[in-house]
Amino acid sequence: MASTTETKQKKMLILKSADNDEFEIEESVGVQSETIKNLVEDGFTFVPLPNVYTKALIKIIDYLKKHANKTDSNDEEIKTFDKDFVNTTFDDLFELVSAANYLHISCLMNMLCQTIADRIKDKSPEAVRKIFHINCDYTPEEEAKIRKANAQAFEGQFDESLD
Amino acid sequence: MVQDWSEVPLDVLVLISRCLNLIEDYLNFGIVCKSWHSVATENNLNSDMPRLEKTRVKLVCCIPSAVEIELPHQNTTENYGEHQTGWLMSFIRKAVLSASPYHTSHYILMVIEGGMRFLSFWRPGDLRWTRVSWEGTNHDRLSDLVDLAAGKMTETRELGDRAFFLGANASISVQASQFPGIKSNHIYFTDDFFETYLAYEEGGGLDMSVFNLADGSIQPHYESVSLSRFCPPIWVTPTLY
């Protein structure tokens, strides 16, 4: 009954997503999230996450598992994993960044914010609005005023593509 | 599910805005909508955001071509922090391109930086600046060869068929055999110590000559005096454009 013994040794947590799916993970994996860590310290083993949907939670659990096993030798492997992790749509990035923010996973937050920043750099405000489905809440006059103030920034050409 | 990113919590927007390293992108960020504008304040401006060092450098090589290259921040230089003592350290005294980026992507940008104490270079694709290390004791060095692969300099007295033109505005290497009248293995220099120009009533810029590497002799190349009190003599290079 080796496996039972092992399970007993490892403390497990259950995470429940906003869509009511439950995931069992090792406590040592989960506590990379400050939010989960605080709950564990208060004695919880069942963690409801009303702000995190299943799709994002599956990805984030993958990330936590990968990073929990970080050693000196798998540095390259983790780098590749991270690169694939952020190679996704803006909508997925939105889900992930919202979830990572709620869960307080700082290394993941940094990586996601850097990815988003890298992908919007060089882009015109119009392109950024389309990508992020943002309705501009400026009146044309207000926008013109800000643009004028930023005039120096508009000497160059911006990238209008939406990828 | 279509997301509305204007609903992103402000603290997340702040983190994203701090990851932008170009002032243009930062200003653009603030134009997107009101909540983004409320984030793009001076306080959230990445304090490492370059004013000079890491910005898209617009290099006007020759009319009508202008090339913009994006350089890594100077703080990517190895041991950068160890020698940093103030604003002077991030000041680039001089920058030289080995070829026009307009014509080729195989070029080297070499700079004198760090209070004129360091020689560093960057090649397209490099993620960081490489500082050239100097191995030797003779600080009054004559001419140094830079081994780019090793990032090291060694002293030489042999330029072969090359002649160097150095000064406040130029660092050019030419093949002497292709230009009648130019001596090979010589360094033509003009005065680049323009800080002193104003200090002398008669003006500065007098330290200019031709240096013969083979025998160490120095001959003048211009007999007259520099008439400007504040403008250093400059090398004018004819081009085909």
mmCIF file of C-alpha atoms in Angstrom:
data_model
loop_
_atom_site.group_PDB
_atom_site.id
_atom_site.type_symbol
_atom_site.label_atom_id
_atom_site.label_comp_id
_atom_site.label_asym_id
_atom_site.label_seq_id
_atom_site.Cartn_x
_atom_site.Cartn_y
_atom_site.Cartn_z
ATOM 1 C CA MET A 1 0.000 0.000 0.000
ATOM 2 C CA ALA A 2 2.871 2.298 -0.797
ATOM 3 C CA SER A 3 0.728 4.756 -2.670
ATOM 4 C CA THR A 4 -1.643 5.224 0.258
ATOM 5 C CA THR A 5 1.277 5.911 2.546
ATOM 6 C CA GLU A 6 2.600 8.439 0.094
ATOM 7 C CA THR A 7 -0.760 10.165 -0.170
ATOM 8 C CA LYS A 8 -0.902 10.333 3.586
ATOM 9 C CA GLN A 9 2.507 11.945 3.759
ATOM 10 C CA LYS A 10 1.664 14.582 1.220
ATOM 11 C CA LYS A 11 -0.929 17.046 2.354
ATOM 12 C CA MET A 12 -3.516 17.606 -0.307
ATOM 13 C CA LEU A 13 -5.802 20.518 -1.071
ATOM 14 C CA ILE A 14 -8.971 20.733 -3.095
ATOM 15 C CA LEU A 15 -9.483 23.809 -5.250
ATOM 16 C CA LYS A 16 -12.958 24.579 -6.512
ATOM 17 C CA SER A 17 -13.333 26.738 -9.608
ATOM 18 C CA ALA A 18 -16.052 29.307 -10.345
ATOM 19 C CA ASP A 19 -17.714 26.682 -12.570
ATOM 20 C CA ASN A 20 -17.780 24.245 -9.625
ATOM 21 C CA ASP A 21 -15.058 21.883 -10.879
ATOM 22 C CA GLU A 22 -12.823 20.468 -8.158
ATOM 23 C CA PHE A 23 -9.098 19.843 -8.449
ATOM 24 C CA GLU A 24 -6.892 18.027 -5.975
ATOM 25 C CA ILE A 25 -3.335 19.297 -5.694
ATOM 26 C CA GLU A 26 -0.474 18.926 -3.268
ATOM 27 C CA GLU A 27 -0.350 21.594 -0.600
ATOM 28 C CA SER A 28 3.303 22.320 -1.438
ATOM 29 C CA VAL A 29 2.220 23.123 -5.003
ATOM 30 C CA GLY A 30 -0.732 25.272 -3.950
ATOM 31 C CA VAL A 31 1.064 27.468 -1.437
ATOM 32 C CA GLN A 32 2.985 29.226 -4.198
ATOM 33 C CA SER A 33 -0.223 31.249 -4.274
ATOM 34 C CA GLU A 34 -0.298 33.717 -1.394
ATOM 35 C CA THR A 35 -4.100 33.518 -1.305
ATOM 36 C CA ILE A 36 -4.056 29.727 -0.949
ATOM 37 C CA LYS A 37 -1.155 29.896 1.504
ATOM 38 C CA ASN A 38 -3.119 32.194 3.810
ATOM 39 C CA LEU A 39 -6.105 29.860 3.719
ATOM 40 C CA VAL A 40 -3.897 26.824 4.408
ATOM 41 C CA GLU A 41 -2.331 28.605 7.366
ATOM 42 C CA ASP A 42 -5.843 29.142 8.691
ATOM 43 C CA GLY A 43 -6.412 25.376 8.466
ATOM 44 C CA PHE A 44 -8.416 25.125 5.239
ATOM 45 C CA THR A 45 -7.949 22.155 2.897
ATOM 46 C CA PHE A 46 -10.908 23.002 0.685
ATOM 47 C CA VAL A 47 -10.410 26.223 -1.229
ATOM 48 C CA PRO A 48 -13.280 27.750 -3.210
ATOM 49 C CA LEU A 49 -12.071 30.170 -5.901
ATOM 50 C CA PRO A 50 -15.181 32.059 -7.022
ATOM 51 C CA ASN A 51 -13.176 34.360 -9.301
ATOM 52 C CA VAL A 52 -11.228 31.678 -11.171
ATOM 53 C CA TYR A 53 -12.805 29.730 -14.007
ATOM 54 C CA THR A 54 -11.932 26.114 -14.784
ATOM 55 C CA LYS A 55 -10.089 26.860 -18.027
ATOM 56 C CA ALA A 56 -7.693 29.282 -16.358
ATOM 57 C CA LEU A 57 -7.394 27.163 -13.223
ATOM 58 C CA ILE A 58 -6.235 24.103 -15.205
ATOM 59 C CA LYS A 59 -3.471 26.175 -16.809
ATOM 60 C CA ILE A 60 -2.484 27.740 -13.519
ATOM 61 C CA ILE A 61 -2.290 24.381 -11.739
ATOM 62 C CA ASP A 62 -0.001 23.205 -14.558
ATOM 63 C CA TYR A 63 2.150 26.260 -14.006
ATOM 64 C CA LEU A 64 2.303 25.749 -10.242
ATOM 65 C CA LYS A 65 3.216 22.075 -10.622
ATOM 66 C CA LYS A 66 5.969 22.883 -13.079
ATOM 67 C CA HIS A 67 7.409 25.635 -10.912
ATOM 68 C CA ALA A 68 7.129 23.592 -7.689
ATOM 69 C CA ASN A 69 9.589 21.147 -9.217
ATOM 70 C CA LYS A 70 12.116 23.771 -10.112
ATOM 71 C CA THR A 71 15.689 22.580 -9.765
ATOM 72 C CA ASP A 72 19.021 23.779 -11.044
ATOM 73 C CA SER A 73 18.939 21.308 -13.908
ATOM 74 C CA ASN A 74 15.495 21.977 -15.428
ATOM 75 C CA ASP A 75 15.906 25.704 -15.874
ATOM 76 C CA GLU A 76 15.729 25.461 -19.667
ATOM 77 C CA GLU A 77 12.707 23.183 -19.511
ATOM 78 C CA ILE A 78 10.838 25.699 -17.338
ATOM 79 C CA LYS A 79 11.785 28.536 -19.624
ATOM 80 C CA THR A 80 10.316 26.630 -22.568
ATOM 81 C CA PHE A 81 7.211 25.838 -20.529
ATOM 82 C CA ASP A 82 6.784 29.525 -19.617
ATOM 83 C CA LYS A 83 7.207 30.571 -23.215
ATOM 84 C CA ASP A 84 4.484 28.169 -24.347
ATOM 85 C CA PHE A 85 2.329 29.172 -21.411
ATOM 86 C CA VAL A 86 2.041 32.806 -22.488
ATOM 87 C CA ASN A 87 1.822 32.013 -26.187
ATOM 88 C CA THR A 88 -1.944 32.325 -26.239
ATOM 89 C CA THR A 89 -4.730 34.717 -27.150
ATOM 90 C CA PHE A 90 -5.295 38.051 -25.459
ATOM 91 C CA ASP A 91 -8.600 36.741 -24.076
ATOM 92 C CA ASP A 92 -6.795 33.838 -22.406
ATOM 93 C CA LEU A 93 -4.179 36.227 -21.064
ATOM 94 C CA PHE A 94 -6.982 38.293 -19.562
ATOM 95 C CA GLU A 95 -8.406 35.221 -17.797
ATOM 96 C CA LEU A 96 -4.966 34.208 -16.585
ATOM 97 C CA VAL A 97 -3.901 37.613 -15.353
ATOM 98 C CA SER A 98 -7.184 38.092 -13.488
ATOM 99 C CA ALA A 99 -6.825 34.650 -11.896
ATOM 100 C CA ALA A 100 -3.132 35.079 -11.051
ATOM 101 C CA ASN A 101 -3.920 38.447 -9.510
ATOM 102 C CA TYR A 102 -6.666 36.958 -7.345
ATOM 103 C CA LEU A 103 -4.427 34.059 -6.340
ATOM 104 C CA HIS A 104 -1.439 36.355 -5.684
ATOM 105 C CA ILE A 105 1.151 34.368 -7.608
ATOM 106 C CA SER A 106 3.732 37.070 -8.088
ATOM 107 C CA CYS A 107 6.139 35.333 -10.493
ATOM 108 C CA LEU A 108 3.229 34.406 -12.757
ATOM 109 C CA MET A 109 1.844 37.948 -12.540
ATOM 110 C CA ASN A 110 5.175 39.416 -13.539
ATOM 111 C CA MET A 111 5.454 37.083 -16.488
ATOM 112 C CA LEU A 112 1.903 37.759 -17.691
ATOM 113 C CA CYS A 113 2.161 41.534 -17.304
ATOM 114 C CA GLN A 114 5.460 41.570 -19.150
ATOM 115 C CA THR A 115 3.934 39.478 -21.927
ATOM 116 C CA ILE A 116 0.966 41.801 -22.259
ATOM 117 C CA ALA A 117 3.206 44.872 -22.208
ATOM 118 C CA ASP A 118 5.456 43.345 -24.859
ATOM 119 C CA ARG A 119 2.473 42.607 -27.047
ATOM 120 C CA ILE A 120 0.984 46.093 -26.871
ATOM 121 C CA LYS A 121 4.209 48.001 -27.311
ATOM 122 C CA ASP A 122 4.467 49.828 -30.629
ATOM 123 C CA LYS A 123 0.713 49.548 -31.104
ATOM 124 C CA SER A 124 -1.539 52.538 -31.687
ATOM 125 C CA PRO A 125 -4.217 53.257 -29.049
ATOM 126 C CA GLU A 126 -6.849 52.312 -31.676
ATOM 127 C CA ALA A 127 -5.290 48.880 -32.161
ATOM 128 C CA VAL A 128 -4.997 48.373 -28.403
ATOM 129 C CA ARG A 129 -8.690 49.219 -27.974
ATOM 130 C CA LYS A 130 -9.712 46.675 -30.595
ATOM 131 C CA ILE A 131 -7.487 43.961 -29.148
ATOM 132 C CA PHE A 132 -8.791 44.487 -25.636
ATOM 133 C CA HIS A 133 -12.423 45.151 -26.680
ATOM 134 C CA ILE A 134 -12.307 48.495 -24.946
ATOM 135 C CA ASN A 135 -14.773 51.231 -25.797
ATOM 136 C CA CYS A 136 -13.024 54.553 -25.768
ATOM 137 C CA ASP A 137 -14.747 56.698 -23.159
ATOM 138 C CA TYR A 138 -13.118 59.933 -24.263
ATOM 139 C CA THR A 139 -14.925 62.558 -26.250
ATOM 140 C CA PRO A 140 -13.024 63.384 -29.457
ATOM 141 C CA GLU A 141 -12.093 66.728 -27.864
ATOM 142 C CA GLU A 142 -10.686 65.069 -24.746
ATOM 143 C CA GLU A 143 -8.700 62.599 -26.789
ATOM 144 C CA ALA A 144 -7.332 65.339 -29.002
ATOM 145 C CA LYS A 145 -6.222 67.228 -25.924
ATOM 146 C CA ILE A 146 -4.284 64.269 -24.536
ATOM 147 C CA ARG A 147 -2.792 63.509 -27.898
ATOM 148 C CA LYS A 148 -1.638 67.064 -28.196
ATOM 149 C CA ALA A 149 -0.010 66.845 -24.793
ATOM 150 C CA ASN A 150 1.726 63.677 -25.900
ATOM 151 C CA ALA A 151 2.557 65.102 -29.293
ATOM 152 C CA GLN A 152 6.191 64.195 -29.070
ATOM 153 C CA ALA A 153 5.287 60.548 -28.774
ATOM 154 C CA PHE A 154 3.569 60.551 -32.106
ATOM 155 C CA GLU A 155 6.441 61.284 -34.360
ATOM 156 C CA GLY A 156 6.802 57.625 -35.154
ATOM 157 C CA GLN A 157 4.527 55.154 -36.854
ATOM 158 C CA PHE A 158 2.607 52.683 -34.757
ATOM 159 C CA ASP A 159 1.746 49.139 -35.490
ATOM 160 C CA GLU A 160 -1.946 48.770 -36.434
ATOM 161 C CA SER A 161 -2.020 44.974 -36.546
ATOM 162 C CA LEU A 162 -4.182 43.069 -34.073
ATOM 163 C CA ASP A 163 -2.053 40.036 -33.216
ATOM 164 C CA MET B 1 -16.133 34.680 -23.969
ATOM 165 C CA VAL B 2 -15.264 38.198 -25.031
ATOM 166 C CA GLN B 3 -13.540 40.099 -22.298
ATOM 167 C CA ASP B 4 -13.637 43.782 -21.589
ATOM 168 C CA TRP B 5 -10.156 44.712 -20.563
ATOM 169 C CA SER B 6 -11.231 48.098 -19.268
ATOM 170 C CA GLU B 7 -12.584 46.038 -16.350
ATOM 171 C CA VAL B 8 -9.087 44.818 -15.427
ATOM 172 C CA PRO B 9 -8.344 45.721 -11.802
ATOM 173 C CA LEU B 10 -6.318 48.902 -11.559
ATOM 174 C CA ASP B 11 -3.457 47.200 -9.724
ATOM 175 C CA VAL B 12 -3.038 44.819 -12.674
ATOM 176 C CA LEU B 13 -3.024 47.743 -15.100
ATOM 177 C CA VAL B 14 -0.353 49.379 -12.976
ATOM 178 C CA LEU B 15 1.806 46.262 -13.210
ATOM 179 C CA ILE B 16 1.356 46.116 -16.978
ATOM 180 C CA SER B 17 2.139 49.804 -17.415
ATOM 181 C CA ARG B 18 5.338 49.370 -15.390
ATOM 182 C CA CYS B 19 6.490 46.717 -17.822
ATOM 183 C CA LEU B 20 6.494 49.165 -20.717
ATOM 184 C CA ASN B 21 9.962 50.434 -21.411
ATOM 185 C CA LEU B 22 9.341 53.046 -23.999
ATOM 186 C CA ILE B 23 7.951 56.438 -23.182
ATOM 187 C CA GLU B 24 5.958 56.402 -26.443
ATOM 188 C CA ASP B 25 4.239 53.161 -25.453
ATOM 189 C CA TYR B 26 3.590 54.502 -21.981
ATOM 190 C CA LEU B 27 1.919 57.636 -23.305
ATOM 191 C CA ASN B 28 -0.106 55.580 -25.758
ATOM 192 C CA PHE B 29 -1.250 53.373 -22.913
ATOM 193 C CA GLY B 30 -2.883 56.425 -21.335
ATOM 194 C CA ILE B 31 -4.851 57.295 -24.474
ATOM 195 C CA VAL B 32 -6.687 53.958 -24.637
ATOM 196 C CA CYS B 33 -9.430 54.889 -22.160
ATOM 197 C CA LYS B 34 -9.983 56.829 -18.958
ATOM 198 C CA SER B 35 -9.180 54.026 -16.546
ATOM 199 C CA TRP B 36 -5.920 53.306 -18.356
ATOM 200 C CA HIS B 37 -5.132 56.995 -18.337
ATOM 201 C CA SER B 38 -5.622 57.114 -14.587
ATOM 202 C CA VAL B 39 -2.886 54.483 -14.318
ATOM 203 C CA ALA B 40 -0.367 56.007 -16.686
ATOM 204 C CA THR B 41 0.798 58.620 -14.217
ATOM 205 C CA GLU B 42 4.256 59.872 -13.564
ATOM 206 C CA ASN B 43 4.400 57.828 -10.358
ATOM 207 C CA ASN B 44 3.936 54.573 -12.199
ATOM 208 C CA LEU B 45 6.469 55.409 -14.836
ATOM 209 C CA ASN B 46 9.041 52.644 -14.724
ATOM 210 C CA SER B 47 11.932 54.372 -12.990
ATOM 211 C CA ASP B 48 14.294 52.478 -15.248
ATOM 212 C CA MET B 49 12.508 53.847 -18.232
ATOM 213 C CA PRO B 50 15.107 55.187 -20.455
ATOM 214 C CA ARG B 51 15.297 58.761 -21.401
ATOM 215 C CA LEU B 52 18.468 58.245 -23.307
ATOM 216 C CA GLU B 53 19.693 54.733 -22.866
ATOM 217 C CA LYS B 54 16.964 52.427 -23.953
ATOM 218 C CA THR B 55 14.783 54.112 -26.397
ATOM 219 C CA ARG B 56 14.235 53.530 -29.997
ATOM 220 C CA VAL B 57 17.259 55.329 -31.200
ATOM 221 C CA LYS B 58 16.654 57.185 -34.364
ATOM 222 C CA LEU B 59 19.840 57.111 -36.308
ATOM 223 C CA VAL B 60 19.805 59.397 -39.215
ATOM 224 C CA CYS B 61 22.434 57.750 -41.339
ATOM 225 C CA CYS B 62 22.051 59.624 -44.552
ATOM 226 C CA ILE B 63 19.212 61.387 -46.219
ATOM 227 C CA PRO B 64 16.720 60.018 -47.184
ATOM 228 C CA SER B 65 17.251 56.900 -45.074
ATOM 229 C CA ALA B 66 16.625 56.888 -41.350
ATOM 230 C CA VAL B 67 16.859 53.744 -39.308
ATOM 231 C CA GLU B 68 15.481 53.134 -35.843
ATOM 232 C CA ILE B 69 17.091 50.495 -33.711
ATOM 233 C CA GLU B 70 15.933 49.395 -30.313
ATOM 234 C CA LEU B 71 18.759 48.855 -27.886
ATOM 235 C CA PRO B 72 18.881 46.989 -24.606
ATOM 236 C CA HIS B 73 19.011 49.137 -21.487
ATOM 237 C CA GLN B 74 22.508 49.929 -20.372
ATOM 238 C CA ASN B 75 21.844 48.181 -17.091
ATOM 239 C CA THR B 76 22.002 44.901 -19.007
ATOM 240 C CA THR B 77 25.758 45.361 -19.178
ATOM 241 C CA GLU B 78 27.607 42.841 -17.075
ATOM 242 C CA ASN B 79 28.968 44.418 -13.872
ATOM 243 C CA TYR B 80 27.046 47.576 -14.746
ATOM 244 C CA GLY B 81 25.983 48.243 -11.157
ATOM 245 C CA GLU B 82 29.449 47.745 -9.697
ATOM 246 C CA HIS B 83 30.790 50.833 -11.341
ATOM 247 C CA GLN B 84 27.695 52.958 -11.257
ATOM 248 C CA THR B 85 28.214 56.136 -9.290
ATOM 249 C CA GLY B 86 25.789 58.588 -10.748
ATOM 250 C CA TRP B 87 24.208 59.965 -13.842
ATOM 251 C CA LEU B 88 27.521 60.310 -15.564
ATOM 252 C CA MET B 89 27.817 56.555 -15.658
ATOM 253 C CA SER B 90 24.887 56.149 -17.988
ATOM 254 C CA PHE B 91 26.149 58.835 -20.293
ATOM 255 C CA ILE B 92 27.317 57.631 -23.655
ATOM 256 C CA ARG B 93 30.211 59.719 -24.753
ATOM 257 C CA LYS B 94 30.510 58.406 -28.232
ATOM 258 C CA ALA B 95 28.815 55.869 -30.456
ATOM 259 C CA VAL B 96 30.163 54.417 -33.658
ATOM 260 C CA LEU B 97 28.568 52.062 -36.180
ATOM 261 C CA SER B 98 30.695 49.653 -38.175
ATOM 262 C CA ALA B 99 28.237 49.794 -41.090
ATOM 263 C CA SER B 100 24.964 51.481 -41.913
ATOM 264 C CA PRO B 101 21.991 49.596 -40.433
ATOM 265 C CA TYR B 102 20.087 50.808 -43.454
ATOM 266 C CA HIS B 103 22.128 48.553 -45.703
ATOM 267 C CA THR B 104 22.918 45.573 -43.545
ATOM 268 C CA SER B 105 21.971 43.856 -40.312
ATOM 269 C CA HIS B 106 25.552 42.783 -39.786
ATOM 270 C CA TYR B 107 26.970 45.722 -37.979
ATOM 271 C CA ILE B 108 28.368 46.566 -34.581
ATOM 272 C CA LEU B 109 27.504 49.553 -32.470
ATOM 273 C CA MET B 110 30.393 50.447 -30.231
ATOM 274 C CA VAL B 111 30.157 53.063 -27.516
ATOM 275 C CA ILE B 112 32.363 54.781 -25.006
ATOM 276 C CA GLU B 113 30.361 54.880 -21.792
ATOM 277 C CA GLY B 114 30.541 54.825 -18.038
ATOM 278 C CA GLY B 115 32.288 58.138 -17.519
ATOM 279 C CA MET B 116 34.537 57.356 -20.493
ATOM 280 C CA ARG B 117 35.974 54.391 -18.645
ATOM 281 C CA PHE B 118 34.443 51.628 -20.700
ATOM 282 C CA LEU B 119 34.168 50.476 -24.237
ATOM 283 C CA SER B 120 31.033 48.451 -24.910
ATOM 284 C CA PHE B 121 29.441 47.011 -27.986
ATOM 285 C CA TRP B 122 26.100 45.719 -29.170
ATOM 286 C CA ARG B 123 25.223 43.731 -32.256
ATOM 287 C CA PRO B 124 21.711 43.234 -33.678
ATOM 288 C CA GLY B 125 20.125 40.373 -31.773
ATOM 289 C CA ASP B 126 22.243 40.837 -28.641
ATOM 290 C CA LEU B 127 20.069 40.982 -25.552
ATOM 291 C CA ARG B 128 22.653 42.910 -23.614
ATOM 292 C CA TRP B 129 25.605 45.204 -23.976
ATOM 293 C CA THR B 130 29.019 43.626 -23.798
ATOM 294 C CA ARG B 131 31.717 45.575 -22.041
ATOM 295 C CA VAL B 132 35.160 45.050 -23.412
ATOM 296 C CA SER B 133 37.686 44.085 -20.795
ATOM 297 C CA TRP B 134 41.167 45.501 -20.902
ATOM 298 C CA GLU B 135 44.005 43.227 -19.988
ATOM 299 C CA GLY B 136 47.239 45.030 -19.583
ATOM 300 C CA THR B 137 49.017 47.537 -17.472
ATOM 301 C CA ASN B 138 49.830 50.256 -19.945
ATOM 302 C CA HIS B 139 47.021 52.783 -19.682
ATOM 303 C CA ASP B 140 48.646 55.155 -22.088
ATOM 304 C CA ARG B 141 47.688 52.770 -24.833
ATOM 305 C CA LEU B 142 48.357 53.362 -28.431
ATOM 306 C CA SER B 143 45.918 51.297 -30.325
ATOM 307 C CA ASP B 144 43.842 48.381 -29.267
ATOM 308 C CA LEU B 145 42.415 45.479 -31.142
ATOM 309 C CA VAL B 146 39.081 44.301 -29.867
ATOM 310 C CA ASP B 147 38.329 40.599 -29.926
ATOM 311 C CA LEU B 148 34.528 40.650 -30.128
ATOM 312 C CA ALA B 149 34.087 36.960 -29.400
ATOM 313 C CA ALA B 150 36.079 37.152 -26.197
ATOM 314 C CA GLY B 151 35.102 40.727 -25.360
ATOM 315 C CA LYS B 152 38.727 41.588 -24.780
ATOM 316 C CA MET B 153 41.147 44.193 -26.007
ATOM 317 C CA THR B 154 44.765 43.686 -26.764
ATOM 318 C CA GLU B 155 47.324 46.261 -27.697
ATOM 319 C CA THR B 156 48.719 46.413 -31.190
ATOM 320 C CA ARG B 157 51.159 48.500 -33.153
ATOM 321 C CA GLU B 158 50.145 47.119 -36.489
ATOM 322 C CA LEU B 159 47.117 48.333 -38.429
ATOM 323 C CA GLY B 160 48.280 46.878 -41.739
ATOM 324 C CA ASP B 161 46.903 48.798 -44.679
ATOM 325 C CA ARG B 162 44.478 50.631 -42.419
ATOM 326 C CA ALA B 163 44.526 54.257 -41.389
ATOM 327 C CA PHE B 164 42.321 55.539 -38.600
ATOM 328 C CA PHE B 165 40.640 58.925 -38.481
ATOM 329 C CA LEU B 166 39.747 59.822 -34.906
ATOM 330 C CA GLY B 167 38.442 62.900 -33.225
ATOM 331 C CA ALA B 168 35.397 64.494 -31.672
ATOM 332 C CA ASN B 169 33.112 63.616 -34.554
ATOM 333 C CA ALA B 170 34.656 60.621 -36.226
ATOM 334 C CA SER B 171 36.030 57.164 -35.740
ATOM 335 C CA ILE B 172 36.686 55.907 -39.206
ATOM 336 C CA SER B 173 38.927 53.214 -40.529
ATOM 337 C CA VAL B 174 39.960 53.373 -44.178
ATOM 338 C CA GLN B 175 42.103 51.264 -46.460
ATOM 339 C CA ALA B 176 45.013 53.554 -47.140
ATOM 340 C CA SER B 177 45.915 51.938 -50.462
ATOM 341 C CA GLN B 178 42.573 53.015 -51.883
ATOM 342 C CA PHE B 179 43.087 56.676 -51.020
ATOM 343 C CA PRO B 180 46.146 58.349 -52.518
ATOM 344 C CA GLY B 181 47.914 60.508 -49.985
ATOM 345 C CA ILE B 182 46.740 58.641 -46.921
ATOM 346 C CA LYS B 183 49.427 56.773 -45.065
ATOM 347 C CA SER B 184 48.802 53.230 -43.927
ATOM 348 C CA ASN B 185 49.382 52.230 -40.302
ATOM 349 C CA HIS B 186 48.875 55.835 -39.224
ATOM 350 C CA ILE B 187 46.283 57.407 -36.974
ATOM 351 C CA TYR B 188 44.987 60.818 -38.016
ATOM 352 C CA PHE B 189 43.556 62.557 -35.008
ATOM 353 C CA THR B 190 41.882 65.806 -34.073
ATOM 354 C CA ASP B 191 41.341 67.259 -30.627
ATOM 355 C CA ASP B 192 38.346 65.738 -28.916
ATOM 356 C CA PHE B 193 38.910 67.237 -25.500
ATOM 357 C CA PHE B 194 36.356 69.946 -26.116
ATOM 358 C CA GLU B 195 35.730 70.550 -22.420
ATOM 359 C CA THR B 196 38.879 72.643 -22.422
ATOM 360 C CA TYR B 197 38.108 74.697 -25.492
ATOM 361 C CA LEU B 198 36.455 77.469 -23.535
ATOM 362 C CA ALA B 199 39.213 77.538 -20.987
ATOM 363 C CA TYR B 200 41.775 79.028 -23.329
ATOM 364 C CA GLU B 201 41.515 82.498 -24.722
ATOM 365 C CA GLU B 202 43.046 81.417 -27.992
ATOM 366 C CA GLY B 203 40.607 78.511 -28.258
ATOM 367 C CA GLY B 204 41.179 74.811 -28.126
ATOM 368 C CA GLY B 205 41.295 72.028 -30.618
ATOM 369 C CA LEU B 206 45.010 72.357 -31.239
ATOM 370 C CA ASP B 207 45.905 68.785 -30.462
ATOM 371 C CA MET B 208 45.748 67.263 -33.912
ATOM 372 C CA SER B 209 48.312 65.382 -35.928
ATOM 373 C CA VAL B 210 49.179 62.097 -37.571
ATOM 374 C CA PHE B 211 50.598 59.349 -35.460
ATOM 375 C CA ASN B 212 52.874 56.765 -37.016
ATOM 376 C CA LEU B 213 52.377 53.479 -35.229
ATOM 377 C CA ALA B 214 55.501 51.905 -36.604
ATOM 378 C CA ASP B 215 58.005 54.367 -35.152
ATOM 379 C CA GLY B 216 55.848 56.311 -32.700
ATOM 380 C CA SER B 217 56.462 59.661 -34.387
ATOM 381 C CA ILE B 218 53.866 62.401 -34.621
ATOM 382 C CA GLN B 219 53.627 64.808 -37.551
ATOM 383 C CA PRO B 220 51.176 67.679 -37.958
ATOM 384 C CA HIS B 221 48.586 67.338 -40.726
ATOM 385 C CA TYR B 222 47.269 70.886 -40.469
ATOM 386 C CA GLU B 223 49.615 73.774 -39.926
ATOM 387 C CA SER B 224 47.103 76.495 -39.199
ATOM 388 C CA VAL B 225 45.177 77.034 -35.964
ATOM 389 C CA SER B 226 41.595 76.210 -35.164
ATOM 390 C CA LEU B 227 39.648 79.454 -35.161
ATOM 391 C CA SER B 228 36.592 78.402 -33.240
ATOM 392 C CA ARG B 229 36.658 78.699 -29.494
ATOM 393 C CA PHE B 230 33.986 76.120 -28.930
ATOM 394 C CA CYS B 231 33.663 73.953 -31.998
ATOM 395 C CA PRO B 232 36.207 71.181 -32.300
ATOM 396 C CA PRO B 233 37.791 70.545 -35.677
ATOM 397 C CA ILE B 234 35.819 67.873 -37.468
ATOM 398 C CA TRP B 235 36.611 65.332 -40.148
ATOM 399 C CA VAL B 236 34.532 65.703 -43.251
ATOM 400 C CA THR B 237 34.041 62.473 -45.152
ATOM 401 C CA PRO B 238 32.948 62.602 -48.760
ATOM 402 C CA THR B 239 30.243 60.118 -49.693
ATOM 403 C CA LEU B 240 28.527 59.105 -52.874
ATOM 404 C CA TYR B 241 25.160 60.343 -51.690
#
